Amino acid sequence: MERVHYYSAERYGTLREYIDGAVFRDMVLCAYDALSANEQTINELNVFPVPDGDTGTNMCLTMSSAAADLRKNGPSPTLTATADRVASALLRGARGNSGVITSLLFRGISKGLKKLETASAAQYAAAMGTGVDAAYKAVMKPAEGTILTVSRLAAEAAKNCAEQTADVEEVLESALESARVALADTVHQNPVLTKAGVVDAGGHGYVIMLEAMLGYLRGQIAVSENGPAAAQKKADFSAFATEDIKYTYCTEFIVRKANGKNVDLLRAYLDNIGDSLVIVEDDEIIKTHVHTNDPGKALTKALSYGQLITVKVENMREQHTSLDAKAAEEKSAEPEAPASGEPEEEAPGVPEPVAAEKAIGAVCVCAGDGLEELFLQLGADQIVSGGQTMNPSTEDILRAVNRTPAETVFVFPNNKNIIMAAEQCAPLTTKRVIVIPTKTVPQGVSAMMRLSPDSSPESLTEEFSEAIGTVHTAQVTYAARDSEFDGHDIHAGEYLTLMDGGLVGSFQDVKELVDRLAETIEPLTPEFITVYYGQEVADADAQSFSDALGARFGDAETALIRGGQPVYYYIISVE
């Protein structure tokens, strides 16, 4: 049976003058539902046509962690308890920069609502400001024309309005009006948005959440929840070993159809590389679920049918290990009270930090069996699977940190959209966590080559930073959609080439690509060029590409390594 409930002034009496835990819970659930309904709309505001973990997807995945907790456990007795639960779940589930900023906005709100059973309009407005402060402090170089700007101006409007009225609804309405104006202005504040003629994606997501929260207070939006499920026996995850899982990755994606290709061919291909296959299609999309050891192959095949709308990849071996450990813990004695010096928060499902056996450890994020093996050879203790289109959450990274048997754990995100999620691990563990802001795999490789277990954390941090500065990264992928960017007319499916994050061009011919890429690299006078080729590139094709590029730089040492990464055909390190 489904239960639907609305905010009602008649039901809550004078509740418009304050917010309690039950109302805040439903406001958050409505915000998540609205985000989920508009996920693709938000994604399409991403102006750069590179396949990536899009803003809408990352914000939805982040908010879904709080929604799942709230729907599972029901209302908390007080507002502060509810806000703390939301903040804790969002922190663990934060993915990508937009997701982390969203989590920080709510984390600041929870701090602003500490020790409050209910909040007045003025108290809630002040808490919104605390959330903005937390988000700005976490971003090293805050850029205007983003979700930060939109949330800041919304909070300022809420504070000013609260000085004139005690009505929570009026305060949120004022915040929303200012947020909409700020969002419209982002197109003029950010040069990239100005060229594309669109507003900021993260700011748009924030406005959608505010609209839903206010809509709930006005009785315009309902919260729908499934009733209690029938009781069933809990699965015994210890009945089988992790090794019994034949296919590691649960892979789900939705493709927007772009041609009339027969979906039965996709079904046959995926059935050959995995199991538990479910494909549902209509006139516009293909929705797919499959268990496989090669999610990159599944995604690459899917791209031949059209543009990927959403992607989710989960490591079932990690899930099983976590569930098995949790089951073992439940059978053990009652836990002791936290000792002094332990972290303030502990993420459910994350193992306790293992005992330190050494001073220094390393956690590296990457996607591709070849890259994983390379980082392990360079001294990584743990690998977190992730990268473009598969941004790991803070909890994913925290799990790897806690499993590293070292006092100080260095984390190498190797992707600019993962750095902030990694940084949120520090207050959640007793281990010392130092995040090295590697934005690409070559930066991570160069830094890890200087890993020395006998050096101090401080000297290693300097060494890693120096190593990052010596590396330039070129990447060859595909254009995810038609676009006009920075004077380039880009067509979906073309080879898209980047250098240090900037667009070199899009090409249909590999020879033209190599020529243009070589021209871009030439001013750097490289001494070493390393080509990492992806899982969909044949060995012979990779060798030809590497030879053609190396021939342009006779004085440079050129190496070819199979990275096995998805999404990017080639990742090229230039030193």
Coordinates of N, CA, C and O in Angstrom, one line a residue, residues 203-281:
G203 N 23.7 25.1 -10.3 CA 22.8 26.1 -9.9 C 21.3 25.7 -10.2 O 20.4 26.0 -9.4
H204 N 21.1 25.2 -11.4 CA 19.8 24.8 -11.8 C 19.2 23.7 -10.9 O 18.1 23.7 -10.5
G205 N 20.1 22.7 -10.6 CA 19.7 21.7 -9.7 C 19.3 22.2 -8.3 O 18.3 21.7 -7.7
Y206 N 20.1 23.2 -7.8 CA 19.7 23.8 -6.5 C 18.4 24.5 -6.6 O 17.6 24.4 -5.6
V207 N 18.1 25.2 -7.6 CA 16.8 25.9 -7.8 C 15.7 24.8 -7.8 O 14.6 25.0 -7.2
I208 N 15.9 23.7 -8.5 CA 14.9 22.7 -8.5 C 14.6 22.2 -7.1 O 13.4 21.9 -6.8
M209 N 15.6 22.0 -6.3 CA 15.4 21.5 -4.9 C 14.6 22.6 -4.1 O 13.7 22.2 -3.4
L210 N 15.0 23.8 -4.2 CA 14.3 24.9 -3.5 C 12.8 24.9 -3.9 O 11.9 25.1 -3.1
E211 N 12.5 24.8 -5.2 CA 11.2 24.8 -5.7 C 10.4 23.7 -5.1 O 9.2 23.9 -4.7
A212 N 11.0 22.5 -5.0 CA 10.3 21.3 -4.4 C 10.0 21.5 -2.9 O 9.0 21.2 -2.4
M213 N 11.0 22.0 -2.2 CA 10.9 22.2 -0.8 C 9.7 23.2 -0.5 O 8.9 23.0 0.4
L214 N 9.7 24.3 -1.2 CA 8.7 25.3 -1.1 C 7.3 24.7 -1.5 O 6.3 25.0 -0.9
G215 N 7.3 24.0 -2.6 CA 6.1 23.4 -3.1 C 5.5 22.4 -2.1 O 4.3 22.4 -1.9
Y216 N 6.3 21.7 -1.3 CA 5.8 20.9 -0.3 C 5.1 21.7 0.8 O 4.0 21.4 1.3
L217 N 5.8 22.8 1.3 CA 5.2 23.6 2.3 C 3.8 24.2 1.9 O 2.9 24.4 2.7
R218 N 3.7 24.5 0.6 CA 2.5 25.1 0.1 C 1.4 24.0 -0.2 O 0.3 24.4 -0.6
G219 N 1.7 22.8 0.0 CA 0.8 21.7 -0.3 C 0.6 21.4 -1.7 O -0.4 20.8 -2.2
Q220 N 1.6 21.8 -2.6 CA 1.5 21.6 -4.0 C 2.2 20.3 -4.4 O 2.0 19.9 -5.5
I221 N 3.0 19.8 -3.6 CA 3.8 18.6 -3.9 C 3.6 17.6 -2.8 O 3.7 18.0 -1.6
A222 N 3.4 16.4 -3.1 CA 3.2 15.3 -2.2 C 4.5 14.5 -2.0 O 5.3 14.3 -2.9
V223 N 4.6 13.8 -0.8 CA 5.7 12.8 -0.6 C 5.0 11.5 -0.7 O 4.1 11.2 0.0
S224 N 5.4 10.7 -1.6 CA 4.9 9.3 -1.8 C 5.9 8.3 -1.3 O 7.1 8.4 -1.6
E225 N 5.4 7.4 -0.5 CA 6.3 6.4 0.1 C 5.6 5.0 0.0 O 4.4 4.9 0.2
N226 N 6.4 4.0 -0.2 CA 5.8 2.6 -0.1 C 5.6 2.3 1.3 O 6.4 2.6 2.2
G227 N 4.5 1.5 1.6 CA 4.3 1.1 2.9 C 5.3 0.1 3.3 O 6.1 -0.4 2.5
P228 N 5.3 -0.4 4.6 CA 6.2 -1.4 5.1 C 6.2 -2.7 4.3 O 5.1 -3.2 4.0
A229 N 7.3 -3.1 3.9 CA 7.4 -4.3 3.1 C 7.1 -5.5 4.0 O 7.4 -5.5 5.2
A230 N 6.6 -6.6 3.4 CA 6.4 -7.8 4.2 C 7.7 -8.3 4.7 O 8.7 -8.3 4.1
A231 N 7.6 -8.8 6.0 CA 8.8 -9.2 6.7 C 9.4 -10.5 5.9 O 8.6 -11.3 5.5
Q232 N 10.6 -10.5 5.8 CA 11.2 -11.7 5.2 C 12.6 -12.0 5.8 O 13.2 -11.1 6.5
K233 N 13.0 -13.2 5.7 CA 14.2 -13.6 6.3 C 15.4 -12.9 5.7 O 15.5 -12.8 4.5
K234 N 16.3 -12.4 6.5 CA 17.5 -11.7 6.0 C 18.4 -12.7 5.3 O 18.6 -13.8 5.8
A235 N 18.9 -12.4 4.2 CA 19.8 -13.2 3.5 C 21.1 -13.5 4.2 O 21.6 -12.6 4.9
D236 N 21.6 -14.7 4.2 CA 22.9 -15.1 4.8 C 24.0 -14.9 3.8 O 24.3 -15.8 3.1
F237 N 24.7 -13.8 3.9 CA 25.7 -13.5 2.9 C 27.0 -14.3 3.2 O 27.9 -14.3 2.3
S238 N 27.1 -14.9 4.3 CA 28.2 -15.8 4.6 C 28.1 -17.2 4.0 O 29.0 -18.0 4.0
A239 N 26.9 -17.4 3.4 CA 26.7 -18.7 2.8 C 27.5 -19.0 1.5 O 27.7 -20.1 1.1
F240 N 28.0 -17.9 1.0 CA 28.8 -18.1 -0.2 C 30.0 -17.1 -0.1 O 29.9 -16.1 0.5
A241 N 31.1 -17.4 -0.8 CA 32.3 -16.6 -0.8 C 32.3 -15.5 -1.8 O 31.6 -15.6 -2.8
T242 N 33.1 -14.5 -1.6 CA 33.2 -13.4 -2.6 C 33.6 -14.0 -3.9 O 33.2 -13.5 -5.0
E243 N 34.4 -15.0 -3.9 CA 35.0 -15.6 -5.1 C 33.9 -16.2 -5.9 O 34.0 -16.5 -7.1
D244 N 32.7 -16.5 -5.3 CA 31.6 -17.2 -6.0 C 30.9 -16.2 -6.9 O 30.1 -16.7 -7.8
I245 N 31.1 -14.9 -6.8 CA 30.5 -13.9 -7.7 C 31.2 -14.0 -9.0 O 32.4 -13.6 -9.1
K246 N 30.5 -14.5 -10.0 CA 31.2 -14.7 -11.3 C 31.5 -13.3 -12.0 O 32.6 -13.1 -12.6
Y247 N 30.5 -12.4 -12.0 CA 30.7 -11.1 -12.6 C 30.7 -10.0 -11.5 O 29.8 -9.9 -10.7
T248 N 31.8 -9.2 -11.6 CA 32.0 -8.2 -10.5 C 31.1 -7.0 -10.5 O 30.7 -6.6 -9.4
Y249 N 30.8 -6.5 -11.7 CA 30.2 -5.2 -11.7 C 28.7 -5.2 -12.1 O 28.4 -5.8 -13.2
C250 N 27.9 -4.7 -11.3 CA 26.5 -4.5 -11.6 C 26.4 -3.2 -12.4 O 26.7 -2.1 -11.9
T251 N 26.1 -3.3 -13.7 CA 26.1 -2.1 -14.6 C 24.7 -1.8 -15.1 O 24.0 -2.7 -15.6
E252 N 24.3 -0.5 -14.9 CA 23.0 -0.1 -15.4 C 23.2 1.2 -16.2 O 24.0 2.1 -15.8
F253 N 22.5 1.3 -17.2 CA 22.5 2.5 -18.0 C 21.3 2.7 -18.8 O 20.5 1.8 -19.1
I254 N 21.1 4.0 -19.2 CA 20.0 4.3 -20.1 C 20.5 5.0 -21.4 O 21.4 5.9 -21.2
V255 N 20.1 4.6 -22.5 CA 20.6 5.2 -23.8 C 19.4 5.9 -24.5 O 18.3 5.3 -24.6
R256 N 19.7 7.1 -24.9 CA 18.7 7.8 -25.8 C 18.9 7.3 -27.2 O 20.0 7.5 -27.8
K257 N 18.0 6.7 -27.8 CA 18.1 6.1 -29.2 C 18.5 7.2 -30.2 O 17.9 8.3 -30.2
A258 N 19.4 6.9 -31.0 CA 19.8 7.9 -32.1 C 19.8 7.2 -33.5 O 20.1 7.9 -34.4
N259 N 19.4 5.9 -33.5 CA 19.4 5.3 -34.8 C 18.4 4.1 -34.7 O 17.8 3.8 -33.6
G260 N 18.2 3.4 -35.7 CA 17.3 2.3 -35.7 C 17.9 0.9 -35.6 O 17.4 -0.1 -36.0
K261 N 19.1 0.8 -34.9 CA 19.8 -0.4 -34.8 C 18.9 -1.4 -34.0 O 18.3 -1.0 -33.0
N262 N 19.0 -2.7 -34.3 CA 18.3 -3.7 -33.7 C 18.8 -3.9 -32.2 O 20.0 -4.3 -32.0
V263 N 17.9 -3.8 -31.3 CA 18.3 -3.9 -29.9 C 18.7 -5.4 -29.5 O 19.4 -5.6 -28.6
D264 N 18.2 -6.3 -30.3 CA 18.5 -7.7 -30.1 C 20.0 -8.0 -30.2 O 20.5 -8.9 -29.6
L265 N 20.7 -7.2 -31.1 CA 22.1 -7.3 -31.2 C 22.8 -6.9 -29.9 O 23.8 -7.5 -29.5
L266 N 22.3 -5.8 -29.3 CA 22.9 -5.4 -28.0 C 22.6 -6.4 -27.0 O 23.5 -6.8 -26.2
R267 N 21.4 -7.0 -27.0 CA 21.1 -8.0 -26.0 C 22.0 -9.2 -26.2 O 22.5 -9.8 -25.2
A268 N 22.2 -9.7 -27.4 CA 23.1 -10.8 -27.6 C 24.5 -10.5 -27.2 O 25.2 -11.4 -26.6
Y269 N 25.0 -9.3 -27.4 CA 26.4 -9.0 -27.1 C 26.6 -9.0 -25.5 O 27.5 -9.6 -25.0
L270 N 25.6 -8.3 -24.8 CA 25.7 -8.2 -23.4 C 25.5 -9.6 -22.7 O 26.2 -9.9 -21.7
D271 N 24.7 -10.4 -23.3 CA 24.5 -11.8 -22.8 C 25.8 -12.6 -22.9 O 26.0 -13.5 -22.1
N272 N 26.6 -12.3 -23.9 CA 27.8 -13.0 -24.1 C 28.9 -12.6 -23.1 O 29.8 -13.3 -22.8
I273 N 28.9 -11.3 -22.5 CA 29.9 -10.9 -21.6 C 29.4 -10.7 -20.2 O 30.1 -10.2 -19.3
G274 N 28.2 -11.2 -19.9 CA 27.7 -11.1 -18.6 C 26.4 -11.9 -18.3 O 26.1 -12.8 -19.1
D275 N 25.7 -11.7 -17.2 CA 24.5 -12.3 -17.0 C 23.5 -11.4 -16.3 O 23.8 -10.2 -16.2
S276 N 22.4 -11.9 -15.8 CA 21.3 -11.1 -15.1 C 20.9 -9.9 -16.0 O 20.7 -8.8 -15.5
L277 N 20.8 -10.2 -17.3 CA 20.5 -9.1 -18.2 C 19.1 -8.8 -18.3 O 18.2 -9.7 -18.4
V278 N 18.8 -7.5 -18.2 CA 17.4 -7.0 -18.4 C 17.5 -5.8 -19.3 O 18.2 -4.8 -19.0
I279 N 16.7 -5.8 -20.4 CA 16.7 -4.7 -21.4 C 15.3 -4.3 -21.6 O 14.4 -5.2 -22.0
V280 N 15.0 -3.1 -21.4 CA 13.6 -2.5 -21.6 C 13.8 -1.3 -22.6 O 14.6 -0.5 -22.3
E281 N 12.9 -1.3 -23.6 CA 13.1 -0.2 -24.6 C 11.7 0.4 -24.9 O 10.7 -0.3 -24.8

